[in-house]
Short mmCIF file of C-alpha atoms in Angstrom, two decimals:
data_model
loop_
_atom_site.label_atom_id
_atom_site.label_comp_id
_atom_site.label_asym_id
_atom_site.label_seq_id
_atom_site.Cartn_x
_atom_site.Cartn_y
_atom_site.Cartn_z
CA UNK A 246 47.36 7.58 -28.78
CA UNK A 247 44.19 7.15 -31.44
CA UNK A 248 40.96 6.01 -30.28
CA UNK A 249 39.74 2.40 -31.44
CA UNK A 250 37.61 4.19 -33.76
CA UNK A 251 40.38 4.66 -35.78
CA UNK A 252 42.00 0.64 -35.59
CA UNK A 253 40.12 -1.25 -38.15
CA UNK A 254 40.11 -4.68 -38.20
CA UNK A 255 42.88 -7.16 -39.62
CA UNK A 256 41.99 -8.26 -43.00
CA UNK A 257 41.98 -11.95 -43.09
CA UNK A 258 45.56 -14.07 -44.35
CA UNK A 259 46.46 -16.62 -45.67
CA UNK A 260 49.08 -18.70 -43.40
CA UNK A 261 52.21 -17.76 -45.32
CA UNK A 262 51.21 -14.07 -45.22
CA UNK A 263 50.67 -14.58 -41.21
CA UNK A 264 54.33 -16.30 -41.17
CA UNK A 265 55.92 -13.41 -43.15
CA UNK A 266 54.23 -11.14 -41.40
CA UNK A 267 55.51 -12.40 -37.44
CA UNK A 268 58.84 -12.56 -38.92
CA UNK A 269 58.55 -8.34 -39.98
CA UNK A 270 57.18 -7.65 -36.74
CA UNK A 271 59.80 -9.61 -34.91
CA UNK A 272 62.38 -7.90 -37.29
CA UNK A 273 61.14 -4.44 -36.05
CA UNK A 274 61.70 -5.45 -32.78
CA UNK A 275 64.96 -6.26 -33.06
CA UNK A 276 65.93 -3.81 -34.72
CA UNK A 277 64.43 -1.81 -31.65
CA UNK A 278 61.82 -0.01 -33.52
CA UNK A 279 58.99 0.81 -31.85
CA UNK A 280 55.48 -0.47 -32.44
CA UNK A 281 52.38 2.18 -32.78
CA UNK A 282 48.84 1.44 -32.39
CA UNK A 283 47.62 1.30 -35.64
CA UNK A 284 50.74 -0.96 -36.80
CA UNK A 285 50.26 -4.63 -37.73
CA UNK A 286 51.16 -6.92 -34.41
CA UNK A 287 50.47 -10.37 -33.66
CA UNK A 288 47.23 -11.21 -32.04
CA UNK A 289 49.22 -12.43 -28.68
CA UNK A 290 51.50 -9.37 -28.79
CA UNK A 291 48.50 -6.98 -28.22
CA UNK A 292 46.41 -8.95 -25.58
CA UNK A 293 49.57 -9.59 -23.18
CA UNK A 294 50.44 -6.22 -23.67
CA UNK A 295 46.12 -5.03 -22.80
CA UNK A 296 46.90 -7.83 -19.94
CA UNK A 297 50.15 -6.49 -18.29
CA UNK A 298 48.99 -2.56 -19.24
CA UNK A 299 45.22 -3.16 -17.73
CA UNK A 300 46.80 -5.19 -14.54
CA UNK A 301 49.50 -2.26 -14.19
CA UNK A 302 46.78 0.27 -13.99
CA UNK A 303 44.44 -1.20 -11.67
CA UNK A 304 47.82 -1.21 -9.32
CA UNK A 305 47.63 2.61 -9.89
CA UNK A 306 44.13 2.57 -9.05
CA UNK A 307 43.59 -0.37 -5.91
CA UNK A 308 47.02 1.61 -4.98
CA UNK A 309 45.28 4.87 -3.88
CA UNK A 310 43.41 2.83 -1.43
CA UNK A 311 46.03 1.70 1.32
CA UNK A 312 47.20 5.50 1.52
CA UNK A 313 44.03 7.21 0.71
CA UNK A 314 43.61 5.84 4.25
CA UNK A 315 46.39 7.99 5.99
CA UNK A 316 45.01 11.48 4.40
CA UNK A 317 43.18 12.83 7.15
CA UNK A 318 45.59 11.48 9.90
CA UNK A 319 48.93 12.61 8.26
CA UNK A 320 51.22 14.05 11.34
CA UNK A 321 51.41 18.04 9.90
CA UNK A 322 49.88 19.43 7.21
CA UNK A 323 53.28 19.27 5.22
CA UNK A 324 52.72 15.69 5.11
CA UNK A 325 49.07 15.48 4.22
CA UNK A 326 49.57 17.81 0.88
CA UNK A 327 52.66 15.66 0.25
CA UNK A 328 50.31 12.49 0.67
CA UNK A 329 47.17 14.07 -1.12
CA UNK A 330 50.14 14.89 -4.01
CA UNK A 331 50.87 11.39 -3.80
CA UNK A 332 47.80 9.54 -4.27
CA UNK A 333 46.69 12.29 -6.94
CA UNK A 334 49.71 10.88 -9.18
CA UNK A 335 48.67 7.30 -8.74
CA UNK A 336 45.48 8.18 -9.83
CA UNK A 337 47.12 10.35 -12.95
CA UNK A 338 49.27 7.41 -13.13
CA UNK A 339 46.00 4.98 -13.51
CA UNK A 340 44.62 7.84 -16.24
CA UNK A 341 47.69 7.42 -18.44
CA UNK A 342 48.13 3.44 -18.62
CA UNK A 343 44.16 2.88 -19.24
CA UNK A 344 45.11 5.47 -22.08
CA UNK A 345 48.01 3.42 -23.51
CA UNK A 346 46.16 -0.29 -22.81
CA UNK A 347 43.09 1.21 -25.28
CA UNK A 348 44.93 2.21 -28.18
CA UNK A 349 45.13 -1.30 -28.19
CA UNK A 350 41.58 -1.61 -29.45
CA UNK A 351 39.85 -2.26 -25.75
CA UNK A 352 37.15 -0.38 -23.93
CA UNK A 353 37.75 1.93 -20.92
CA UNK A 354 34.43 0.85 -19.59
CA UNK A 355 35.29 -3.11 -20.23
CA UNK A 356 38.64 -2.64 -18.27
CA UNK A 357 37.39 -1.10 -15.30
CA UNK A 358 34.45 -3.82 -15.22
CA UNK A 359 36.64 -6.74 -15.11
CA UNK A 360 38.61 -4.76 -12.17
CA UNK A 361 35.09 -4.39 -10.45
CA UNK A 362 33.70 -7.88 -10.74
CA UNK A 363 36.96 -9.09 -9.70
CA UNK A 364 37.92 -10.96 -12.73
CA UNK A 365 41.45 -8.45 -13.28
CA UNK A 366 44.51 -8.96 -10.95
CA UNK A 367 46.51 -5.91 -9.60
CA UNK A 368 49.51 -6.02 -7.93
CA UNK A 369 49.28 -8.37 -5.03
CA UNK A 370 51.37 -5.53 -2.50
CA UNK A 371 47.81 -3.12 -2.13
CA UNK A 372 45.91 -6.36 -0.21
CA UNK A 373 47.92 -5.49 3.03
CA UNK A 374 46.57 -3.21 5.54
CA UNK A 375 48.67 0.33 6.59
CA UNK A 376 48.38 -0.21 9.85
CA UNK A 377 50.56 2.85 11.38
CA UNK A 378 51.90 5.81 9.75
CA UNK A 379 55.13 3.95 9.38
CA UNK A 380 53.59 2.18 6.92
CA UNK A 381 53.68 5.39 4.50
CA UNK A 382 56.94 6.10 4.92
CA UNK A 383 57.59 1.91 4.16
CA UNK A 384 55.30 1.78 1.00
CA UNK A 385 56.67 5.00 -0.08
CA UNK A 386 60.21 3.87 0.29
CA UNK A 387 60.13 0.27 -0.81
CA UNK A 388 57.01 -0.27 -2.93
CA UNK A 389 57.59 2.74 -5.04
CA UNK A 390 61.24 1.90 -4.92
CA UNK A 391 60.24 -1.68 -6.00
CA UNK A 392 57.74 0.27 -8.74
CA UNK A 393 60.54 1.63 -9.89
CA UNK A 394 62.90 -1.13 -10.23
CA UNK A 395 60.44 -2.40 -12.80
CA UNK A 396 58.97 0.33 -14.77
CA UNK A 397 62.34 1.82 -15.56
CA UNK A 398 62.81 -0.74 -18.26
CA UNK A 399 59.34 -0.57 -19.42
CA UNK A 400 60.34 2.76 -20.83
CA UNK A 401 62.36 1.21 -23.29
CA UNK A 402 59.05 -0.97 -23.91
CA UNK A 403 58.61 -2.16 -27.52
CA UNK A 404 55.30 -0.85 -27.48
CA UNK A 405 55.08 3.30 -27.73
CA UNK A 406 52.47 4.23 -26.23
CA UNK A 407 53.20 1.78 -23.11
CA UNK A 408 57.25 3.05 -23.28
CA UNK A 409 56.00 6.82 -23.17
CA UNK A 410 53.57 6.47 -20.41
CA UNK A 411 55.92 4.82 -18.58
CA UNK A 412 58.60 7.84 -19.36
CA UNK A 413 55.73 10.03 -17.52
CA UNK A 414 55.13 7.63 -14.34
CA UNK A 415 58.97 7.25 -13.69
CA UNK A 416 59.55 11.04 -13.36
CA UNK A 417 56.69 11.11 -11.10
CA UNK A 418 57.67 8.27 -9.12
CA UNK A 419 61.10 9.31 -7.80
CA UNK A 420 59.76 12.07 -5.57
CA UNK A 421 57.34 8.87 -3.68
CA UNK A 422 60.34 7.09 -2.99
CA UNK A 423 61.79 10.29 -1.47
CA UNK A 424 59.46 11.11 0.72
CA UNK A 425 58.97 7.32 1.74
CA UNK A 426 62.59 7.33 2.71
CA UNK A 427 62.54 10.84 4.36
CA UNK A 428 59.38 9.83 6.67
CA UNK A 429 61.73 6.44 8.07
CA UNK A 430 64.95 9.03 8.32
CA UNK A 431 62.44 11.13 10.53
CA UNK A 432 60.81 8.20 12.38
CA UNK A 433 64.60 6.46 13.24
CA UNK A 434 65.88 9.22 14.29
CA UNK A 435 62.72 9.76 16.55
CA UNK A 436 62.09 8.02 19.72
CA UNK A 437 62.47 4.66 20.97
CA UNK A 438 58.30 4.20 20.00
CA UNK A 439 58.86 6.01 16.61
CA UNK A 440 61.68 3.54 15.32
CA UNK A 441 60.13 0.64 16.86
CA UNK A 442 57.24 1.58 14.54
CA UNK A 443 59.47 2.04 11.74
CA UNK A 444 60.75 -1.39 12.09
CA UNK A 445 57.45 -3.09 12.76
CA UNK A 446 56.30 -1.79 9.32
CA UNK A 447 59.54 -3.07 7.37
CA UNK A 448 59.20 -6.45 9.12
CA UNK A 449 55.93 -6.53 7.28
CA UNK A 450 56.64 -4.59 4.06
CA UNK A 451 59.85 -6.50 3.15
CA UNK A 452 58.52 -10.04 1.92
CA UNK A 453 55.72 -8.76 0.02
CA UNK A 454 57.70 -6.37 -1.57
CA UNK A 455 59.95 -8.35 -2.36
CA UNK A 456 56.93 -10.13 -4.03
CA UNK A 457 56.11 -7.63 -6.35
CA UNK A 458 58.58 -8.59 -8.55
CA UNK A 459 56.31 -11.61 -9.43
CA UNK A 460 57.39 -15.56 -9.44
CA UNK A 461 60.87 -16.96 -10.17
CA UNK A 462 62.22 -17.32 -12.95
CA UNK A 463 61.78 -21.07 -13.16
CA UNK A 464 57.87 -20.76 -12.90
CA UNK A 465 57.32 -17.62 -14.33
CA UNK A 466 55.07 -18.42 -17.95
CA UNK A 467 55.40 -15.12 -19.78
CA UNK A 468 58.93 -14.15 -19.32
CA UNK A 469 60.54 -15.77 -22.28
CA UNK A 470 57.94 -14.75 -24.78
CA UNK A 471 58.05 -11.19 -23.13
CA UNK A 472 61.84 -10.40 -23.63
CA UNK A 473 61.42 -11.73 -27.14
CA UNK A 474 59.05 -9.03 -27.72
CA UNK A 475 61.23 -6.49 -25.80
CA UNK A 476 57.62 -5.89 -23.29
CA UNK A 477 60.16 -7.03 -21.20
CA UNK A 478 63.59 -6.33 -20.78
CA UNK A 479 64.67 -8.19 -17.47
CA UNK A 480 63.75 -11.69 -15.36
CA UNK A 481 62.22 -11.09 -12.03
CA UNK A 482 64.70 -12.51 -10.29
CA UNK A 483 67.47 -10.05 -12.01
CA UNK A 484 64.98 -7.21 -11.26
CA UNK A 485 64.55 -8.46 -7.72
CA UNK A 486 68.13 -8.97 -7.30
CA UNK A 487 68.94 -5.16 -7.81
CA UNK A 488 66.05 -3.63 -5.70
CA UNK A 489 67.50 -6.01 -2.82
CA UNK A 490 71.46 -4.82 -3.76
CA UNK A 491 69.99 -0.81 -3.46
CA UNK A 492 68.17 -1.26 -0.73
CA UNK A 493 69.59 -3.09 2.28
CA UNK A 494 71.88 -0.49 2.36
CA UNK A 495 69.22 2.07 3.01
CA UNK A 496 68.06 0.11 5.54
CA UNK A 497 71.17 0.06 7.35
CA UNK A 498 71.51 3.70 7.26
CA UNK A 499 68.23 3.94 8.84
CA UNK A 500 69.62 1.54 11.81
CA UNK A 501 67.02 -1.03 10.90
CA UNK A 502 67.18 -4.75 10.34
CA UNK A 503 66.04 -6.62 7.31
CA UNK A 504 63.63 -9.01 8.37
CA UNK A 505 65.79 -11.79 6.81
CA UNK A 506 67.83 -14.07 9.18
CA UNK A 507 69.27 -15.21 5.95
CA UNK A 508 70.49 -12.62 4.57
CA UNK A 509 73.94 -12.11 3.74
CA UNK A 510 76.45 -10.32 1.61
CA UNK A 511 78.38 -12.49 -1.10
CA UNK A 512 81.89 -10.93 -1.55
CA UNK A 513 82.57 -13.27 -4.64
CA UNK A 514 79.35 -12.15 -6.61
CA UNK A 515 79.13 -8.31 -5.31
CA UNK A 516 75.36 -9.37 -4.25
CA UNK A 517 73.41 -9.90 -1.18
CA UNK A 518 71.91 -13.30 -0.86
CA UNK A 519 68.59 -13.53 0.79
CA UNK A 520 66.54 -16.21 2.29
CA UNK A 521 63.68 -18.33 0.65
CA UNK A 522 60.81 -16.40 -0.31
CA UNK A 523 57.23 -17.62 1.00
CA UNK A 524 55.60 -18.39 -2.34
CA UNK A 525 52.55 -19.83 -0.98
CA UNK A 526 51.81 -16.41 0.69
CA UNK A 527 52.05 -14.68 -2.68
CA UNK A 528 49.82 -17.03 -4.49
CA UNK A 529 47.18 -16.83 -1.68
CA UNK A 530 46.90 -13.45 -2.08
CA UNK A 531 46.62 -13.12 -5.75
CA UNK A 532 44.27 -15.67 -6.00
CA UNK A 533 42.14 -13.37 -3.75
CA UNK A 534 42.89 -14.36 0.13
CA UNK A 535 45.03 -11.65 1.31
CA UNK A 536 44.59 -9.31 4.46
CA UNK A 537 42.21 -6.75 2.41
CA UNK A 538 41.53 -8.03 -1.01
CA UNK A 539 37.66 -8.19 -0.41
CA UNK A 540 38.14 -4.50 1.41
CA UNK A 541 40.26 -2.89 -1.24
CA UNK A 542 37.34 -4.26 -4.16
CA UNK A 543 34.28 -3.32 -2.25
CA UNK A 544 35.68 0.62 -1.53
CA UNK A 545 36.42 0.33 -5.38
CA UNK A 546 32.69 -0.65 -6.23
CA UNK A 547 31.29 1.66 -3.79
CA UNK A 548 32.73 4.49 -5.39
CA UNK A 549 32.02 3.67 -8.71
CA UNK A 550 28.69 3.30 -7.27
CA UNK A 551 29.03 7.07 -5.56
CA UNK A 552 30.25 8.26 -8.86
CA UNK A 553 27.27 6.95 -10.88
CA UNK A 554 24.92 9.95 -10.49
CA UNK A 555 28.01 12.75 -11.48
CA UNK A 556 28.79 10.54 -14.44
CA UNK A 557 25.48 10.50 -15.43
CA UNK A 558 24.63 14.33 -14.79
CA UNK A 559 27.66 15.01 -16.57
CA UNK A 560 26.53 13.04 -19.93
CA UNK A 561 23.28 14.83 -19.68
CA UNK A 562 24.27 18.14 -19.03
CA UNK A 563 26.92 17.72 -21.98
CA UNK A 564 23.48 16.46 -23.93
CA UNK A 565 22.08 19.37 -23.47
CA UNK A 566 24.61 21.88 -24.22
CA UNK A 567 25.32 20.21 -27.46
CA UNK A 568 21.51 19.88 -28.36
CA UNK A 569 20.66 23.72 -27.28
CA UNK A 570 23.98 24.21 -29.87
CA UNK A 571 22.41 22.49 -32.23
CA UNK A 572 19.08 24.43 -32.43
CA UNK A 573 20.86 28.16 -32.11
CA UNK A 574 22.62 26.38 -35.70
CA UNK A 575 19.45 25.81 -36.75
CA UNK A 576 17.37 28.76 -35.59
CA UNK B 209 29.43 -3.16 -21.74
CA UNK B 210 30.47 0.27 -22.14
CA UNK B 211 29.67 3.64 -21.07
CA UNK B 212 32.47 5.69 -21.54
CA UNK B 213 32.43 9.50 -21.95
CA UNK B 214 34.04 10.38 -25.58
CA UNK B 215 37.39 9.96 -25.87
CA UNK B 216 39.74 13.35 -26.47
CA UNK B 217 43.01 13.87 -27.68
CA UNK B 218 45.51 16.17 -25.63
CA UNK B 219 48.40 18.67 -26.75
CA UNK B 220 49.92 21.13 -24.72
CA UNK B 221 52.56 23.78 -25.17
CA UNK B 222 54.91 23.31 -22.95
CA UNK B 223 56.52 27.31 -22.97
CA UNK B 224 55.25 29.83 -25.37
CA UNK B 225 57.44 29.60 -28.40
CA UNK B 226 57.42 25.74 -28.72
CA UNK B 227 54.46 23.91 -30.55
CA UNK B 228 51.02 22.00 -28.77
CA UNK B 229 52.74 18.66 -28.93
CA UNK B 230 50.70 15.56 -28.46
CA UNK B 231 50.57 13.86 -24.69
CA UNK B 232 48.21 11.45 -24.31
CA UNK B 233 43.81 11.42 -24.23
CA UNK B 234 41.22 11.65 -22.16
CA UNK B 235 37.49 10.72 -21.65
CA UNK B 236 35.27 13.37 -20.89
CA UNK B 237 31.58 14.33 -21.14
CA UNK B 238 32.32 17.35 -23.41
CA UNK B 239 35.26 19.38 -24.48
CA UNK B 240 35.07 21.70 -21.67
CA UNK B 241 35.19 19.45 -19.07
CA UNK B 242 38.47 17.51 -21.39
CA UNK B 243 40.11 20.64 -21.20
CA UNK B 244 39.19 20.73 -17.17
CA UNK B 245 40.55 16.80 -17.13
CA UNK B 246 43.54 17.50 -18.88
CA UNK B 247 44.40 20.02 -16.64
CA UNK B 248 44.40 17.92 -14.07
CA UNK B 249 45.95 14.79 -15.63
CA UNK B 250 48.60 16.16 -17.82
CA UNK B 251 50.02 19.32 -15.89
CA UNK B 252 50.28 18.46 -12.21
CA UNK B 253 53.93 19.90 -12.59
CA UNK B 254 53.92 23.04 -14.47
CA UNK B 255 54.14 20.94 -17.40
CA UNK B 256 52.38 23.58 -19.69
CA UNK B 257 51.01 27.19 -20.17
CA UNK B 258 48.37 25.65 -22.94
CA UNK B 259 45.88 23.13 -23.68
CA UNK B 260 44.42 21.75 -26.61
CA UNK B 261 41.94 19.31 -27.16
CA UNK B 262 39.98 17.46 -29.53
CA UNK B 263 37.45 14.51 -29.90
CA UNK B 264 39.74 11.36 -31.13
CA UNK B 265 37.58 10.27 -33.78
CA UNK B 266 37.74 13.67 -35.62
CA UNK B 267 41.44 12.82 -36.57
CA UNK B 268 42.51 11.34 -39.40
CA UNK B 269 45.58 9.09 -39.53
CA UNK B 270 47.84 7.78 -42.50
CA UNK B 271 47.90 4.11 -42.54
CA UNK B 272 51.18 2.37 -41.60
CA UNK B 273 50.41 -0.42 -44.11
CA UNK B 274 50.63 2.51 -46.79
CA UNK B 275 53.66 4.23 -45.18
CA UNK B 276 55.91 2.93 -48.20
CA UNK B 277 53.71 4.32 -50.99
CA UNK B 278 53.26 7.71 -49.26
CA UNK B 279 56.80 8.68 -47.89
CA UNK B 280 59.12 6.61 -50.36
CA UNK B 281 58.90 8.79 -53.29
CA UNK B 282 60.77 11.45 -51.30
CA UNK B 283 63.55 9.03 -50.41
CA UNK B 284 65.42 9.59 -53.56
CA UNK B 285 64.84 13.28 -53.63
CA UNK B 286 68.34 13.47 -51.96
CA UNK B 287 68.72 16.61 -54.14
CA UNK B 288 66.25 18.67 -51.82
CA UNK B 289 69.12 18.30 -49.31
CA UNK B 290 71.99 20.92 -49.25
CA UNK B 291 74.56 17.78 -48.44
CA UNK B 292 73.24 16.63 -52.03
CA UNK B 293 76.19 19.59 -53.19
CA UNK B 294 79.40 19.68 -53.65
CA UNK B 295 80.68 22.63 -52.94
CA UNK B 296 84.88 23.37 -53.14
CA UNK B 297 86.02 23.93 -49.79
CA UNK B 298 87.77 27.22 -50.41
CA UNK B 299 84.46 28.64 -51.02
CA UNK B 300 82.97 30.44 -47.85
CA UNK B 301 79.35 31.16 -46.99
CA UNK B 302 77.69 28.41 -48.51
#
């Protein structure tokens, strides 16, 4: 990945050079070549792909929040370093995509600042609360199963830097939605309290995970464009589909119920069919009116805030060094 | 608006006897603390046994736009390639 330093601005065309040019770049894609930073791409190629990659990292980021909450009440110390492990690699996770989104020619600093002043969307799923420590094992289980359900064809991504990141994240993410799913096998086989618990928190996980997997097909804007491109390599729905056909069976071997009355298995099509999803719920909340979206961007500015003073020590100490260098070069 | 430490370049080595390939960068405040940061960001799992690190903007990079006027003259070199021989099968060792 090479800084922006290094991406010097498009020379002007003329419009037959531009037309030429979209067709070569579309070529590459078919041909499933990749695309690298400093490559020629389309104008609207590189800000969905700052758009999507920005939005996917501030996921990582807002993400840490709901379980950075269950750190210092985790049930053994086994599951606390598990959980501190966790929300570390969300965090790394964060590191890498802000990486990838700025060898696209956009600021660190700019990125983060539309997160804070609430102008960037993150995945709608981090503005619920974690109300009980089922809820780990749940968002564990089904969010980073969801997670993964969508980034796995991201690492086929047109764009490299995106595809390799997302290479990293995936082999991170399968040991999440392990120990998701081993914290529910422990809590169902538990007591009558523990998997009453367990089911309380998939009666409230299921829909908006479900969500995650973003609008329908029939009113989602970027999808087409996206798959031409190759940023994209399935609908939501198809994506949603799967991560309902993998999981209800893991819910059944838990000896829990699907919160969907609805919900049935279609011999003909080898699929489960599930009820109508609650779209106005998943618009509210991305628009900013969900259970803890004001919560989940105030902890964010206050420690940005908290951080100031190390960030700025940091620069001046690293001032300093490099000046007192400077002078032994010269003395 | 933007305040961002430098931005660094990271390669590791993932077992002694393979090469410092590249993984990804970094901001840091100096190239101590990049080295510190990639540490944390790039070997949570034992991924390497070494580090190295250096400020992006002290690379220099071919341009893609030039890629056919720097790599095509070797494309029909084919004679630097042993395949390029014909060689009767009866001989051995070759």
């Amino acid at each position: 990945m090479y800084t922006q330093a290094l991406d010097a601005p498009q020379p002007p065309s003329a419009p037959t050079d531009e037309r030429e040019r979209l067709e070569r770049f579309q070529a590459r894609i078919d041909a499933d070549e990749k695309i690298e930073p400093k490559d020629w791409m389309p104008e609207a190629y590189r800000q969905t792909l700052i758009r999507q990659i920005a939005q996917h990292a501030h996921s990582e980021i807002v993400g840490m929040l709901p379980e950075g909450n269950w750190i210092t009440r985790a049930p053994s110390l086994r599951r606390k370093s598990v959980l501190i492990a966790k929300v570390q690699d969300e965090g790394g996770h964060g590191m890498y995509l802000y990486s990838a989104a700025e060898t696209l020619g956009v600021a660190r600093g700019e990125l983060v600042a539309q997160l804070l002043i609430g102008r960037a969307k993150y995945s709608s799923i981090f503005n619920y609360p974690t109300l009980t420590w089922a809820d780990i094992g749940t968002i564990g289980w089904l969010v980073d199963g969801a997670a993964i359900m969508n980034q796995i064809p991201l690492c086929r991504c047109s764009y490299g830097p995106y595809a390799r990141a997302m290479v990293r994240i995936c082999k991170e993410e399968s040991f999440h939605q392990r120990q998701g799913y081993e914290i529910m096998l422990t809590l169902a086989g538990g007591s009558a309290e523990q998997r009453a618990m367990a089911q309380d928190a998939l009666n409230r996980w299921w829909w908006p995970s479900l969500m995650m997997f973003g609008p329908s097909d029939t009113d989602s804007k970027h999808t087409a464009q996206s798959m031409r491109w190759k940023i994209k390599r399935f609908t939501n729905d198809e994506l949603r589909q799967r991560f309902i056909d993998a999981t209800v069976p893991q819910a059944e071997y838990l000896g829990l119920m699907v919160p969907d009355p609805e919900l049935r298995w279609d011999e003909t099509t080898g699929h489960y069919v599930h009820g109508p999803i609650d779209w106005s719920e998943f618009h509210a909340v991305l628009k900013g009116d969900g259970p803890c979206n004001r919560e989940r961007l105030a902890a964010r500015r206050a420690a940005h805030e908290a951080g100031r003073w190390v960030r700025e020590a940091a620069a001046a100490y690293a001032e300093k060094q490099a000046a007192s260098a400077r002078d032994a070069q010269a003395g | 608006m933007n305040e961002d430490w430098m931005l660094y370049e990271v390669f590791i080595r993932a077992r002694s006897g393979l090469e410092h390939k590249h993984v990804g960068s970094l901001h840091a405040a100096d190239a101590r603390m990049a080295l510190e940061h990639a540490r944390d960001t790039y070997t949570r799992r034992q991924e390497g046994v070494s580090i190295w690190v250096v400020r992006s903007s002290e690379i220099l990079a071919s341009d893609p736009a030039e890629a056919d006027a720097l790599f095509e003259p070797a494309r029909d070199k084919v004679y630097r390639h042993p395949t390029f021989y014909a060689i009767p099968e009866e001989v051995k060792n070759l």
